[in-house]
Coordinates of C-alpha atoms in Angstrom, one line a residue:
X1 CA 317.1 -45.4 201.7
X2 CA 318.6 -43.1 203.6
X3 CA 316.6 -39.7 204.9
X4 CA 318.3 -36.5 206.2
X5 CA 316.8 -33.8 208.4
X6 CA 317.9 -30.5 206.8
X7 CA 316.8 -26.8 206.3
X8 CA 315.1 -26.0 203.2
X9 CA 318.1 -23.9 202.5
X10 CA 320.2 -26.8 202.3
X11 CA 318.0 -28.7 200.0
X12 CA 318.4 -25.8 197.7
X13 CA 322.1 -25.7 198.1
X14 CA 322.1 -29.5 197.7
X15 CA 320.2 -29.4 194.5
X16 CA 322.5 -26.6 193.2
X17 CA 325.5 -28.7 193.9
X18 CA 323.9 -31.5 191.9
X19 CA 323.7 -29.7 188.8
X20 CA 327.3 -28.6 189.3
X21 CA 326.7 -24.8 188.9
X22 CA 329.6 -22.5 188.3
X23 CA 330.1 -19.3 190.4
X24 CA 327.0 -17.9 191.9
X25 CA 326.6 -14.1 192.7
X26 CA 324.5 -12.5 195.2
X27 CA 324.1 -10.3 198.1
X28 CA 322.4 -12.2 201.4
X29 CA 319.6 -11.2 203.5
X30 CA 317.9 -13.1 206.4
X31 CA 315.4 -14.8 204.3
X32 CA 318.1 -17.0 202.6
X33 CA 320.6 -17.2 205.5
X34 CA 320.1 -20.9 205.8
X35 CA 320.9 -21.3 202.2
X36 CA 324.2 -19.0 202.5
X37 CA 325.3 -21.4 205.4
X38 CA 325.0 -24.7 203.6
X39 CA 326.4 -23.0 200.5
X40 CA 329.5 -22.5 202.6
X41 CA 329.8 -26.1 204.1
X42 CA 329.2 -27.5 200.7
X43 CA 331.7 -25.2 199.0
X44 CA 329.6 -23.9 196.5
X45 CA 331.3 -21.0 194.7
X46 CA 329.3 -18.1 195.9
X47 CA 330.5 -14.8 195.4
X48 CA 329.2 -11.4 197.1
X49 CA 328.4 -8.5 194.9
X50 CA 327.6 -4.9 195.5
X51 CA 324.4 -4.6 193.5
X52 CA 322.0 -7.2 192.6
X53 CA 321.6 -6.0 189.0
X54 CA 325.3 -6.5 188.5
X55 CA 325.5 -9.9 190.0
X56 CA 322.8 -10.8 187.6
X57 CA 324.7 -9.4 184.7
X58 CA 327.9 -11.5 185.8
X59 CA 325.9 -14.4 185.7
X60 CA 324.5 -13.7 182.4
X61 CA 328.1 -12.9 180.8
X62 CA 329.3 -16.2 182.4
X63 CA 326.5 -18.3 180.7
X64 CA 327.1 -16.2 177.4
X65 CA 330.6 -17.4 177.6
X66 CA 330.0 -21.1 179.0
X67 CA 326.6 -22.0 177.8
X68 CA 326.2 -23.3 181.5
X69 CA 323.3 -21.8 183.6
X70 CA 324.2 -18.6 185.2
X71 CA 323.0 -18.4 189.1
X72 CA 321.9 -15.3 191.1
X73 CA 320.6 -14.8 194.3
X74 CA 318.7 -11.9 195.8
X75 CA 316.7 -11.1 198.9
X76 CA 313.3 -10.0 199.8
X77 CA 311.9 -6.8 198.3
X78 CA 314.6 -4.3 196.8
X79 CA 317.1 -7.3 196.2
X80 CA 314.6 -8.9 194.1
X81 CA 313.5 -5.7 192.4
X82 CA 317.0 -4.7 191.5
X83 CA 317.4 -7.8 189.1
X84 CA 314.8 -6.8 187.0
X85 CA 316.8 -4.9 184.1
X86 CA 319.3 -7.7 184.2
X87 CA 316.7 -10.4 183.9
X88 CA 315.4 -8.6 181.0
X89 CA 318.6 -8.7 179.1
X90 CA 318.7 -12.5 179.6
X91 CA 315.1 -13.0 178.5
X92 CA 315.4 -11.2 175.4
X93 CA 319.1 -12.5 174.7
X94 CA 317.8 -16.2 175.5
X95 CA 320.2 -16.9 178.3
X96 CA 319.8 -19.5 180.7
X97 CA 319.4 -18.0 184.3
X98 CA 318.3 -19.4 187.5
X99 CA 317.6 -16.6 189.9
X100 CA 316.8 -17.7 193.8
X101 CA 314.8 -15.1 195.5
X102 CA 314.0 -14.8 199.2
X103 CA 310.4 -13.9 200.2
X104 CA 308.5 -13.0 203.2
X105 CA 307.5 -15.5 206.0
X106 CA 304.0 -16.9 204.7
X107 CA 302.5 -16.4 208.1
X108 CA 303.3 -12.6 208.5
X109 CA 302.9 -11.7 204.6
X110 CA 300.9 -8.4 204.0
X111 CA 301.2 -7.2 207.2
X112 CA 303.6 -4.7 206.4
X113 CA 306.8 -6.8 206.6
X114 CA 309.9 -4.8 206.1
X115 CA 311.1 -4.5 202.3
X116 CA 307.8 -6.6 201.4
X117 CA 306.4 -5.9 197.7
X118 CA 304.5 -7.5 194.9
X119 CA 308.1 -8.7 193.7
X120 CA 306.5 -11.7 191.7
X121 CA 303.9 -9.4 189.8
X122 CA 307.1 -7.2 189.1
X123 CA 309.5 -10.1 188.1
X124 CA 307.0 -12.1 186.1
X125 CA 307.3 -10.1 182.7
X126 CA 311.2 -10.2 183.1
X127 CA 311.5 -13.9 183.0
X128 CA 310.5 -17.0 181.3
X129 CA 309.0 -18.6 184.1
X130 CA 308.3 -17.8 187.9
X131 CA 308.4 -20.7 190.4
X132 CA 307.4 -20.4 194.0
X133 CA 308.1 -23.0 196.6
X134 CA 304.7 -23.5 198.7
X135 CA 306.0 -26.9 200.2
X136 CA 309.5 -27.5 201.6
X137 CA 309.1 -31.1 200.3
X138 CA 308.9 -29.7 196.6
X139 CA 312.3 -28.1 196.5
X140 CA 314.2 -30.7 194.6
X141 CA 311.5 -31.1 191.9
X142 CA 311.1 -27.2 191.7
X143 CA 314.7 -26.8 191.3
X144 CA 314.9 -29.2 188.4
X145 CA 312.0 -27.6 186.9
X146 CA 313.8 -24.4 187.0
X147 CA 316.9 -25.7 185.3
X148 CA 314.9 -27.5 182.7
X149 CA 312.9 -24.4 181.6
X150 CA 315.9 -22.4 181.5
X151 CA 317.9 -24.6 179.2
X152 CA 315.0 -25.9 177.0
X153 CA 313.8 -24.3 173.8
X154 CA 314.7 -20.8 173.6
X155 CA 316.7 -20.8 176.8
X156 CA 315.9 -17.8 179.5
X157 CA 315.8 -16.7 183.1
X158 CA 313.8 -18.5 185.7
X159 CA 312.9 -17.1 189.3
X160 CA 312.5 -19.4 192.1
X161 CA 310.8 -17.5 194.8
X162 CA 311.4 -19.3 198.5
X163 CA 309.6 -17.7 201.5
X164 CA 311.5 -17.2 204.7
X165 CA 309.6 -20.3 206.5
X166 CA 310.2 -22.4 203.8
X167 CA 314.2 -21.6 203.8
X168 CA 314.4 -21.8 207.3
X169 CA 312.1 -24.8 207.9
X170 CA 313.2 -28.4 208.3
X171 CA 312.3 -31.7 206.3
X172 CA 313.6 -35.2 206.1
X173 CA 314.7 -35.5 202.3
X174 CA 315.6 -38.7 200.8
X175 CA 319.0 -38.8 199.3
X176 CA 317.4 -40.0 195.8
X177 CA 315.6 -36.9 195.6
X178 CA 318.9 -34.8 194.9
X179 CA 319.4 -36.4 191.7
X180 CA 319.2 -34.5 188.3
X181 CA 319.3 -35.0 184.5
X182 CA 322.9 -33.7 183.5
X183 CA 321.5 -32.4 180.2
X184 CA 319.9 -29.4 181.9
X185 CA 323.2 -28.2 183.2
X186 CA 323.8 -26.3 180.1
X187 CA 321.9 -24.9 177.1
X188 CA 320.7 -26.0 174.6
X189 CA 319.5 -29.2 176.8
X190 CA 317.4 -30.5 173.8
X191 CA 317.7 -29.9 170.0
X192 CA 314.7 -30.2 167.6
X193 CA 314.9 -30.2 163.8
X194 CA 312.3 -28.6 161.2
X195 CA 309.7 -30.8 159.6
X196 CA 311.3 -33.0 156.7
X197 CA 309.3 -31.3 154.1
X198 CA 310.3 -27.9 154.9
X199 CA 313.9 -29.0 155.1
X200 CA 313.6 -30.3 151.5
X201 CA 312.0 -27.0 150.3
X202 CA 314.8 -25.1 151.8
X203 CA 317.4 -27.4 150.1
X204 CA 315.8 -26.8 146.6
X205 CA 315.7 -23.3 147.3
X206 CA 319.1 -22.6 148.4
X207 CA 320.3 -24.9 145.6
X208 CA 318.5 -22.8 142.9
X209 CA 320.0 -19.4 144.3
X210 CA 322.5 -17.7 142.3
X211 CA 323.8 -15.2 145.1
X212 CA 322.3 -16.5 148.6
X213 CA 323.7 -15.0 151.7
X214 CA 323.5 -16.0 155.6
X215 CA 322.2 -13.6 158.0
X216 CA 323.4 -14.7 161.5
X217 CA 322.0 -13.5 164.9
X218 CA 322.6 -14.2 168.5
X219 CA 320.6 -17.3 168.1
X220 CA 323.7 -19.0 166.6
X221 CA 325.5 -18.8 169.9
X222 CA 322.4 -19.8 172.0
X223 CA 322.6 -23.1 170.0
X224 CA 326.4 -23.3 170.3
X225 CA 326.5 -23.4 166.5
X226 CA 329.2 -21.5 165.1
X227 CA 331.2 -24.2 164.3
X228 CA 328.2 -25.7 162.3
X229 CA 327.7 -22.1 160.5
X230 CA 331.5 -22.0 159.5
X231 CA 331.2 -25.6 158.2
X232 CA 328.1 -24.9 156.3
X233 CA 329.6 -21.8 154.8
X234 CA 332.7 -23.5 153.8
X235 CA 330.7 -26.3 152.1
X236 CA 328.5 -24.4 150.1
X237 CA 330.9 -21.0 149.4
X238 CA 327.6 -19.0 151.0
X239 CA 329.0 -15.6 152.6
X240 CA 327.9 -14.8 156.2
X241 CA 326.9 -11.5 157.6
X242 CA 325.9 -10.9 161.2
X243 CA 324.2 -8.8 163.9
X244 CA 326.3 -7.6 167.0
X245 CA 324.9 -10.6 168.9
X246 CA 325.9 -12.7 166.0
X247 CA 329.5 -11.7 165.7
X248 CA 331.8 -15.0 165.7
X249 CA 329.0 -17.0 163.8
X250 CA 332.1 -17.2 161.5
X251 CA 335.2 -15.6 162.3
X252 CA 335.3 -12.0 161.0
X253 CA 338.5 -12.8 159.4
X254 CA 337.3 -15.5 157.4
X255 CA 337.0 -14.6 153.6
X256 CA 333.3 -15.7 153.7
X257 CA 332.8 -12.9 156.4
X258 CA 330.7 -10.2 155.3
X259 CA 330.7 -8.6 158.6
X260 CA 327.9 -6.6 160.4
X261 CA 324.6 -5.8 158.5
X262 CA 322.0 -3.5 159.5
X263 CA 322.1 0.2 161.2
X264 CA 326.2 -0.4 160.9
X265 CA 327.5 -2.1 158.3
X266 CA 331.0 -2.8 156.1
X267 CA 329.6 -4.3 153.0
X268 CA 326.7 -6.5 154.1
X269 CA 324.1 -4.2 153.4
X270 CA 325.2 -4.1 149.8
X271 CA 325.1 -7.8 149.6
X272 CA 322.0 -8.1 151.0
X273 CA 320.5 -5.8 148.3
X274 CA 322.3 -8.0 145.4
X275 CA 321.3 -11.3 147.1
X276 CA 318.6 -13.5 145.8
X277 CA 317.9 -15.7 148.9
X278 CA 318.6 -14.5 152.1
X279 CA 319.0 -17.4 154.8
X280 CA 318.3 -15.7 158.2
X281 CA 319.7 -18.1 161.0
X282 CA 319.0 -17.4 164.8
X283 CA 318.1 -13.7 164.1
X284 CA 315.0 -11.8 165.5
X285 CA 315.3 -9.3 162.7
X286 CA 314.8 -6.3 165.1
X287 CA 315.3 -2.5 164.8
X288 CA 319.3 -2.4 164.8
X289 CA 319.7 -5.5 162.4
X290 CA 317.2 -4.2 159.9
X291 CA 318.1 -0.5 159.8
X292 CA 314.8 0.2 161.4
X293 CA 312.9 -2.3 159.2
X294 CA 314.4 -1.1 155.9
X295 CA 316.9 -4.2 155.6
X296 CA 316.4 -6.3 153.7
X297 CA 314.4 -4.3 151.0
X298 CA 311.0 -5.5 150.1
X299 CA 310.6 -8.3 148.1
X300 CA 313.3 -10.3 149.0
X301 CA 313.3 -14.1 149.1
X302 CA 313.9 -15.1 152.9
X303 CA 314.3 -18.4 154.8
X304 CA 314.1 -17.9 158.4
X305 CA 315.6 -20.6 160.7
X306 CA 314.9 -20.0 164.6
X307 CA 313.9 -21.9 167.7
X308 CA 311.1 -19.6 168.4
X309 CA 308.2 -19.9 165.9
X310 CA 306.9 -16.8 167.3
X311 CA 309.9 -14.6 165.8
X312 CA 309.2 -15.8 162.3
X313 CA 306.9 -13.2 160.4
X314 CA 307.3 -10.7 163.2
X315 CA 309.2 -8.1 161.3
X316 CA 308.9 -9.6 157.7
X317 CA 307.2 -12.4 155.9
X318 CA 309.6 -15.3 155.1
X319 CA 309.3 -17.4 151.9
X320 CA 309.9 -20.5 154.2
X321 CA 309.9 -20.9 157.9
X322 CA 312.3 -23.5 159.5
X323 CA 311.2 -24.1 163.2
X324 CA 314.2 -25.7 164.9
X325 CA 317.7 -25.6 166.6
X326 CA 320.1 -24.0 164.5
X327 CA 323.1 -26.5 165.0
X328 CA 320.9 -29.5 164.3
X329 CA 319.2 -27.9 161.3
X330 CA 322.6 -26.3 159.6
X331 CA 324.2 -29.7 160.0
X332 CA 321.6 -31.7 158.2
X333 CA 321.2 -28.8 155.4
X334 CA 324.9 -29.1 154.8
X335 CA 324.9 -32.8 154.0
X336 CA 322.1 -32.5 152.0
X337 CA 323.5 -29.4 149.9
X338 CA 326.6 -31.4 149.5
X339 CA 325.2 -33.1 146.6
X340 CA 324.0 -30.2 144.9
X341 CA 327.2 -28.7 143.6
X342 CA 326.5 -25.2 145.2
X343 CA 330.2 -24.9 146.3
X344 CA 331.3 -24.5 142.6
X345 CA 328.4 -22.7 141.5
X346 CA 328.9 -19.9 144.1
X347 CA 332.7 -19.6 143.8
X348 CA 332.6 -16.3 141.9
X349 CA 330.0 -14.8 144.5
X350 CA 332.3 -16.1 147.5
X351 CA 335.6 -14.8 146.2
X352 CA 334.0 -11.4 145.5
X353 CA 333.3 -10.8 149.4
X354 CA 337.0 -10.8 150.5
X355 CA 337.6 -8.2 147.7
X356 CA 335.0 -6.0 149.0
X357 CA 336.2 -6.3 152.5
X358 CA 339.8 -5.4 151.5
X359 CA 338.4 -2.1 149.8
X360 CA 336.3 -1.3 152.9
X361 CA 339.6 -1.6 154.9
X362 CA 341.6 0.4 152.5
X363 CA 338.6 3.1 152.4
X364 CA 338.7 3.5 156.2
X365 CA 342.4 3.1 156.6
X366 CA 342.7 6.7 157.7
X367 CA 340.5 6.2 160.5
X368 CA 341.6 3.0 161.6
X369 CA 345.1 4.2 161.9
X370 CA 344.2 8.1 162.8
X371 CA 347.2 9.6 164.8
X372 CA 344.8 12.3 166.0
X373 CA 344.3 13.3 169.7
X374 CA 342.1 12.9 171.3
X375 CA 341.6 9.3 170.3
X376 CA 339.4 8.3 167.4
X377 CA 337.3 5.2 168.4
X378 CA 338.0 3.2 165.1
X379 CA 342.0 3.5 166.1
X380 CA 341.2 2.2 169.6
X381 CA 339.3 -0.6 168.2
X382 CA 341.8 -1.4 165.7
X383 CA 344.6 -1.4 168.1
X384 CA 342.4 -4.1 170.1
X385 CA 342.3 -6.2 166.7
X386 CA 346.0 -6.3 166.8
X387 CA 346.4 -7.0 170.4
X388 CA 344.1 -9.6 171.4
X389 CA 344.7 -13.3 170.7
X390 CA 342.4 -15.3 168.8
X391 CA 340.7 -17.0 172.2
X392 CA 340.1 -13.3 174.0
X393 CA 336.8 -12.5 174.8
X394 CA 335.6 -8.7 174.3
X395 CA 332.5 -7.8 176.5
X396 CA 330.8 -4.6 175.1
X397 CA 328.6 -2.2 177.4
X398 CA 325.5 -0.8 175.9
X399 CA 325.4 2.3 174.1
X400 CA 328.0 3.0 171.0
X401 CA 330.7 0.8 173.1
X402 CA 328.6 -2.2 171.4
X403 CA 328.0 -0.3 168.1
X404 CA 332.0 0.4 167.4
X405 CA 332.6 -3.1 168.8
X406 CA 330.4 -4.7 166.4
X407 CA 331.4 -2.7 163.6
X408 CA 334.9 -2.6 163.8
X409 CA 336.4 -5.2 166.1
X410 CA 337.4 -8.8 164.4
X411 CA 336.9 -12.1 166.0
X412 CA 339.8 -14.5 164.8
X413 CA 338.0 -17.7 165.4
X414 CA 334.2 -18.9 165.5
X415 CA 332.4 -18.5 168.7
X416 CA 331.3 -15.9 171.2
X417 CA 334.3 -14.2 171.4
X418 CA 332.1 -10.8 171.3
X419 CA 329.7 -10.3 174.5
X420 CA 327.6 -7.4 173.7
X421 CA 324.1 -6.9 176.2
X422 CA 322.1 -6.6 173.2
X423 CA 318.9 -8.4 174.7
X424 CA 318.2 -5.1 176.3
X425 CA 321.1 -2.9 175.8
X426 CA 321.4 -1.7 179.4
X427 CA 324.1 0.9 180.1
X428 CA 326.4 -0.7 183.0
X429 CA 327.0 -4.2 181.7
X430 CA 330.7 -3.6 180.9
X431 CA 332.2 -4.2 184.5
X432 CA 330.0 -6.9 185.8
X433 CA 329.9 -8.6 182.4
X434 CA 333.8 -8.5 182.7
X435 CA 333.7 -10.5 186.0
X436 CA 331.2 -13.1 184.6
X437 CA 333.0 -13.6 181.3
X438 CA 336.3 -13.9 183.3
X439 CA 335.2 -16.8 185.2
X440 CA 333.8 -18.2 182.1
X441 CA 336.9 -18.0 180.2
X442 CA 338.8 -19.4 183.0
X443 CA 336.2 -22.3 183.2
X444 CA 336.6 -23.2 179.5
X445 CA 340.3 -22.4 179.4
X446 CA 339.9 -19.2 177.1
X447 CA 342.5 -16.3 176.9
X448 CA 341.9 -12.7 178.2
X449 CA 338.9 -10.8 178.6
X450 CA 338.4 -7.0 177.8
X451 CA 335.5 -5.0 178.8
X452 CA 334.6 -2.0 176.7
X453 CA 332.4 0.6 178.4
X454 CA 331.5 4.3 178.3
X455 CA 332.1 6.7 181.2
X456 CA 328.6 7.0 181.9
X457 CA 328.2 3.1 182.2
X458 CA 331.3 2.9 184.1
X459 CA 330.0 5.5 186.8
X460 CA 326.9 3.1 187.1
X461 CA 329.0 0.2 188.4
X462 CA 332.3 1.4 189.9
X463 CA 331.6 -0.5 192.8
X464 CA 331.7 -3.9 191.2
X465 CA 335.6 -3.1 190.8
X466 CA 335.9 -4.2 194.6
X467 CA 334.3 -7.4 193.6
X468 CA 336.7 -8.1 190.8
X469 CA 339.6 -7.0 193.1
X470 CA 338.4 -9.2 195.9
X471 CA 338.0 -12.3 193.7
X472 CA 341.5 -11.3 192.1
X473 CA 340.3 -11.4 188.6
X474 CA 342.7 -10.0 186.3
X475 CA 340.6 -8.7 183.0
X476 CA 340.8 -5.2 181.3
X477 CA 338.1 -2.8 181.4
X478 CA 338.6 0.2 178.8
X479 CA 336.6 3.4 179.8
X480 CA 336.1 5.4 176.5
X481 CA 336.0 8.5 178.3
X482 CA 334.4 11.3 176.2
X483 CA 332.8 13.2 179.2
X484 CA 329.4 12.6 178.0
X485 CA 326.7 10.3 177.6
X486 CA 327.9 9.8 174.2
X487 CA 325.2 8.2 172.2
X488 CA 322.7 10.8 173.6
X489 CA 324.7 13.7 172.9
X490 CA 325.6 12.6 169.3
X491 CA 321.9 11.9 168.7
X492 CA 321.1 15.7 169.9
X493 CA 324.0 16.7 167.9
X494 CA 322.3 14.9 164.7
X495 CA 318.9 16.2 165.2
X496 CA 319.1 19.7 166.7
X497 CA 322.6 20.9 165.7
X498 CA 325.9 21.8 167.2
X499 CA 325.7 23.3 170.8
X500 CA 322.0 22.3 171.6
X501 CA 322.5 19.5 174.3
X502 CA 320.7 19.0 177.3
X503 CA 321.7 16.5 180.2
X504 CA 324.2 14.7 178.2
X505 CA 327.5 16.0 179.5
X506 CA 329.7 14.7 182.4
X507 CA 332.5 15.8 184.5
X508 CA 335.9 15.5 183.4
X509 CA 337.4 12.6 185.3
X510 CA 340.6 11.0 185.6
X511 CA 339.7 7.4 185.9
X512 CA 342.9 5.9 186.2
X513 CA 343.2 7.8 189.4
X514 CA 339.8 6.9 190.8
X515 CA 340.6 3.1 190.2
X516 CA 343.7 3.1 192.2
X517 CA 341.9 3.5 195.4
X518 CA 340.1 0.0 194.5
X519 CA 343.5 -1.5 194.4
X520 CA 343.3 -1.6 190.5
X521 CA 345.7 -1.0 188.1
X522 CA 344.7 2.4 186.6
X523 CA 346.3 3.8 183.1
X524 CA 345.6 7.0 181.4
X525 CA 345.8 6.9 177.6
X526 CA 345.7 10.2 175.9
X527 CA 347.6 9.6 172.6
X528 CA 347.2 6.9 170.0
X529 CA 350.8 5.9 170.5
X530 CA 350.2 4.9 174.0
X531 CA 347.3 2.4 173.3
X532 CA 349.4 -0.6 172.4
X533 CA 351.9 -0.1 175.6
X534 CA 348.8 0.2 177.7
X535 CA 347.3 -2.9 176.4
X536 CA 350.3 -4.8 176.6
X537 CA 350.8 -3.7 180.4
X538 CA 347.2 -4.6 181.3
X539 CA 347.3 -8.0 179.5
X540 CA 350.4 -8.9 181.4
X541 CA 348.9 -8.3 185.0
X542 CA 347.8 -11.3 186.4
X543 CA 346.2 -10.6 189.9
X544 CA 343.8 -7.7 189.6
X545 CA 341.8 -5.8 187.1
X546 CA 343.4 -3.1 185.0
X547 CA 341.4 0.0 183.9
X548 CA 342.4 2.0 180.7
X549 CA 341.2 5.3 180.9
X550 CA 341.2 6.4 177.1
X551 CA 340.5 9.8 176.3
X552 CA 338.5 9.9 173.1
X553 CA 336.8 12.5 171.0
X554 CA 334.6 14.9 172.7
X555 CA 333.2 16.1 169.0
X556 CA 329.7 14.6 169.1
X557 CA 330.0 14.7 165.3
X558 CA 332.7 11.9 165.6
X559 CA 331.1 9.6 168.2
X560 CA 328.8 7.4 166.1
X561 CA 330.4 5.0 164.0
X562 CA 328.2 5.5 161.0
X563 CA 324.9 7.4 160.1
X564 CA 322.2 6.6 162.7
X565 CA 319.3 6.2 160.8
X566 CA 316.6 8.1 162.5
X567 CA 315.4 11.3 161.2
X568 CA 318.9 13.2 160.2
X569 CA 321.3 12.2 157.5
X570 CA 324.8 13.1 157.8
X571 CA 326.8 13.9 154.8
X572 CA 329.3 11.0 153.6
X573 CA 332.4 12.8 154.9
X574 CA 331.0 12.4 158.4
X575 CA 330.9 8.7 158.1
X576 CA 333.6 6.8 160.2
X577 CA 333.0 3.4 158.7

């Protein structure tokens, strides 16, 4: 048995190396300096970011794209507390993250140490679990625990808190202590199936249905189950609708795709009304997905499959609850239903879906191909549909960037080709999300990454363009430039009428000029016919980010993709899609 004397920081780095982590994002401080030094010597891919929240967003997007654990670090106090917003995104979205946090020297704690705070009290509600290292010899054990918790059940973020004296101290570790279980390098680490009797009941309910419909949420992607959803749908002829997070559960171009449901929809809400059984898979049925708890209408028969038992019955009472992993359960149900003749039985129901979708496209064609300037958002998304290959990834910032993308953008293959920050819907995800998604796409051999963000969200995180440029990442950022906090201004317009706006306007800014100072390629897009060539130029760039500054409508009546169901109804002619 070989014993090596090393710092706690090196032990941390050795454990991360054993888990074969991908890129790690962080901003150093004195507490974690031995870890940084070991990361350098061991060759870990650690990238300096300019804001800790953005580092955690980048780790989140990397994990969403790859399924691997995203890793971020932060130093004592403000570094740690800056992570909160991004960690809540990962917690709510079920994304595996390990956050390494420096803490004060235990001999000096609570003696007015610089930057000291009750950081664990602040972080605890934002994560799945907080682990504090009180003894240096427990570092390997607790790192293993962090990865196990992050990747098991419903995945989520875990904080590993390391006091300064633990990180700087030394201990003689045995080599065998740096051995890990490889199943915890990615999520889901373990899969479970529902009770056998419940599965039999589900088979009977679905086999007896005349118009069943699947409603898929982000849990499908957490389970890496998109191919299983597609196989299940094709084997049964069951149409599939999705939430914003669930986009890609089946390709949007698939004839069984009913598109987005909930607050914004194409044809799905009508299909939900007509369905006799709703099969909800990996979906929390929150406010947006249920159109503020009005979809589905009362009285519908619902089967709810989820890895988190507590989600079932939270917003509606299902007729049957299935507690288990989406992929494992769908594969089992598909085999069982294959013997029940459902595919032939549902042939007419399935054949009606592409007809309705074609009618929707014809109805909104004038907007999808709108020639007016400033640019219509529907036209912008339609140009993205034309330009992006099947293996592209579209990252969508919070606000209406995600809503427009969820409604109009078409994934061309199953999988998480659409990455919105819907766990917390925080503004500012676009650029750091583009960084993480680009590194994830590079790891998985995927195609180009485009990040869609509003000008308000872009203003928050401009500094991360320096990070992306320094790393030589060639992805495209589309800034939806409406010189406003668009979602807020649109809601003020709906509720209080034209001209009654408060604190929702931004200064007119040419972002193409701004980003050139960061060494990025900037292209101003002011007319619809400029979109396609600008996208082509952006996608051809190989060594740096490109920012498309797209000037869209300033009319708040045309900013939302459809009626926002709050207190005001808009006449049908105002609907965009």
